[in-house]
Coordinates of C-alpha atoms in Angstrom, one line a residue:
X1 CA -62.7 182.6 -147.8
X2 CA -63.9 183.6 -144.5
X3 CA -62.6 180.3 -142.9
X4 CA -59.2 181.0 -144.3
X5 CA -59.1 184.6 -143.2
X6 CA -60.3 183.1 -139.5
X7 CA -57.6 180.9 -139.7
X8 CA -54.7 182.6 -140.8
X9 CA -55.9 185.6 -137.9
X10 CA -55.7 182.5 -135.8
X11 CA -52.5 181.5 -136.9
X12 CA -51.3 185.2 -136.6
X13 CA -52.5 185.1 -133.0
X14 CA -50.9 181.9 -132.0
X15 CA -47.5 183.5 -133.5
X16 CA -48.0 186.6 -131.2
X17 CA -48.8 184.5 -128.3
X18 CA -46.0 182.0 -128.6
X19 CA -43.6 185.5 -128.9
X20 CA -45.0 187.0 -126.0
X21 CA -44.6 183.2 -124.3
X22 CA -41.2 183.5 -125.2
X23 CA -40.3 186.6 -123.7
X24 CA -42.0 185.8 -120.6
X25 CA -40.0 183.1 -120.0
X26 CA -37.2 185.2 -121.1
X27 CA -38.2 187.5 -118.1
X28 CA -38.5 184.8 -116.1
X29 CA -35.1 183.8 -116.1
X30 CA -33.8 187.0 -115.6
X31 CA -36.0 187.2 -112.5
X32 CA -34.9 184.1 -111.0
X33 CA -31.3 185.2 -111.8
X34 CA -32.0 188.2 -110.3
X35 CA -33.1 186.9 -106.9
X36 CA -30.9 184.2 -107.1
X37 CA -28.0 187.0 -107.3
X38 CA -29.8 188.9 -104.3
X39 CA -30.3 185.6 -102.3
X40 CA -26.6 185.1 -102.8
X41 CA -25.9 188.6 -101.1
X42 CA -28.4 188.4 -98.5
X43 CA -26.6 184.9 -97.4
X44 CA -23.3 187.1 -97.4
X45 CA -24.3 189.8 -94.9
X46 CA -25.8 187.2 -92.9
X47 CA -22.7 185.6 -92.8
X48 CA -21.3 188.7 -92.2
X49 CA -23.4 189.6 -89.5
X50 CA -22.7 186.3 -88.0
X51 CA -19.1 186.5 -88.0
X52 CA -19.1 190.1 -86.8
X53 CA -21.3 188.6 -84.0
X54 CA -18.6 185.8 -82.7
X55 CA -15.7 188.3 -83.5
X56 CA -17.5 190.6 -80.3
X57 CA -17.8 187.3 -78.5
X58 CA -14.1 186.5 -79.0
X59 CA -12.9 189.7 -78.0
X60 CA -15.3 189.4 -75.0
X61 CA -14.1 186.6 -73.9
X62 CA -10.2 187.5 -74.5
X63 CA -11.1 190.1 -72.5
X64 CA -12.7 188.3 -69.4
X65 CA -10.0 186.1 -69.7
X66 CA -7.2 188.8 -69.1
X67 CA -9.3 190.2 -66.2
X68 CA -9.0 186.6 -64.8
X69 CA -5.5 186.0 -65.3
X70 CA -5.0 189.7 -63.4
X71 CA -7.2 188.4 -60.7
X72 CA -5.2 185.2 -60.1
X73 CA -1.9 187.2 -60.2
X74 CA -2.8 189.1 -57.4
X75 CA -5.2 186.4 -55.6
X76 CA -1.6 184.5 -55.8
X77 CA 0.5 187.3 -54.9
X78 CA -1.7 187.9 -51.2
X79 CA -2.2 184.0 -50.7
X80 CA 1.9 183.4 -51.1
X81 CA 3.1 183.0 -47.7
X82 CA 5.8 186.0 -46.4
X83 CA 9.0 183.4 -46.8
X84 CA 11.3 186.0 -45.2
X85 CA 9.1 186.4 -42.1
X86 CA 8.7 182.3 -41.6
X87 CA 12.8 182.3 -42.1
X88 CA 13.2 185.5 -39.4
X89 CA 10.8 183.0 -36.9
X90 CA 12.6 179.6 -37.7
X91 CA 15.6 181.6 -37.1
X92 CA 14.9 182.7 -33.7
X93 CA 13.8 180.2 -32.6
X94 CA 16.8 178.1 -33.4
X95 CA 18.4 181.2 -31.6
X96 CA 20.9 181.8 -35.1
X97 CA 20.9 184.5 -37.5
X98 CA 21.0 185.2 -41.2
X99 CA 24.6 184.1 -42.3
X100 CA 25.1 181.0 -40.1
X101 CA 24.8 177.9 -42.4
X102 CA 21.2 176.8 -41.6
X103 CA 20.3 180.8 -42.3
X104 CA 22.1 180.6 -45.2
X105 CA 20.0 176.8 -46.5
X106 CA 17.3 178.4 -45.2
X107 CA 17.3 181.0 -47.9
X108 CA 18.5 179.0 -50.5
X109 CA 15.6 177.0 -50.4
X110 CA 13.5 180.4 -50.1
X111 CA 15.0 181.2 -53.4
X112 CA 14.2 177.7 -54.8
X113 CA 11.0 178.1 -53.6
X114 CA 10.0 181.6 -55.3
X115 CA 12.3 181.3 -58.3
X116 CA 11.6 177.2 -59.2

């Protein structure tokens, strides 16, 4: 009798530990769910963080590219010669003034010139 009582507490014990296996692995999944759900998030803010980061660099650069383009307007505006002066010169020179015909080429082209 003894062996059977030893065995069926034996048998009792294996069923306990096979339920306790179970729900451990039970646990286990939800675990790995778990972190696979917070691994999923933590990719998004990176992402997030990321594309926040470029957005600044974008804007940054839009920015340094509009303080460019102002520069070059006005670096163009002081570097254009004074076309009016250069005509007033030519003009004397040639001892004529503004509404003979060569005065009046002259600032036709002057016009061509400025307005393509």
């Amino acid at each position: 009798m003894a062996n059977s009582e030893t065995i069926d507490q034996l048998q009792t014990e294996v069923k306990s530990l096979e339920t306790r296996l179970k729900h451990s692995r039970k646990e286990k999944k939800e675990l790995e769910q778990q972190l696979a759900d917070v691994e999923r998030e933590n990719n998004t803010l990176k992402d997030g963080t990321v594309l926040n980061r470029r957005l600044e660099q974008i804007r940054e650069l839009e920015r340094e590219n509009q303080q460019l383009r102002l520069e070059l307007q006005t670096a163009s505006a002081s570097l254009a010669p004074d076309y009016e002066a250069i005509r007033d010169r030519t003009l004397a020179k040639l001892k004529i003034g503004r509404q003979s015909p060569a005065g009046k080429a002259i600032q036709a082209f002057i016009k061509e010139l400025l307005h393509g």
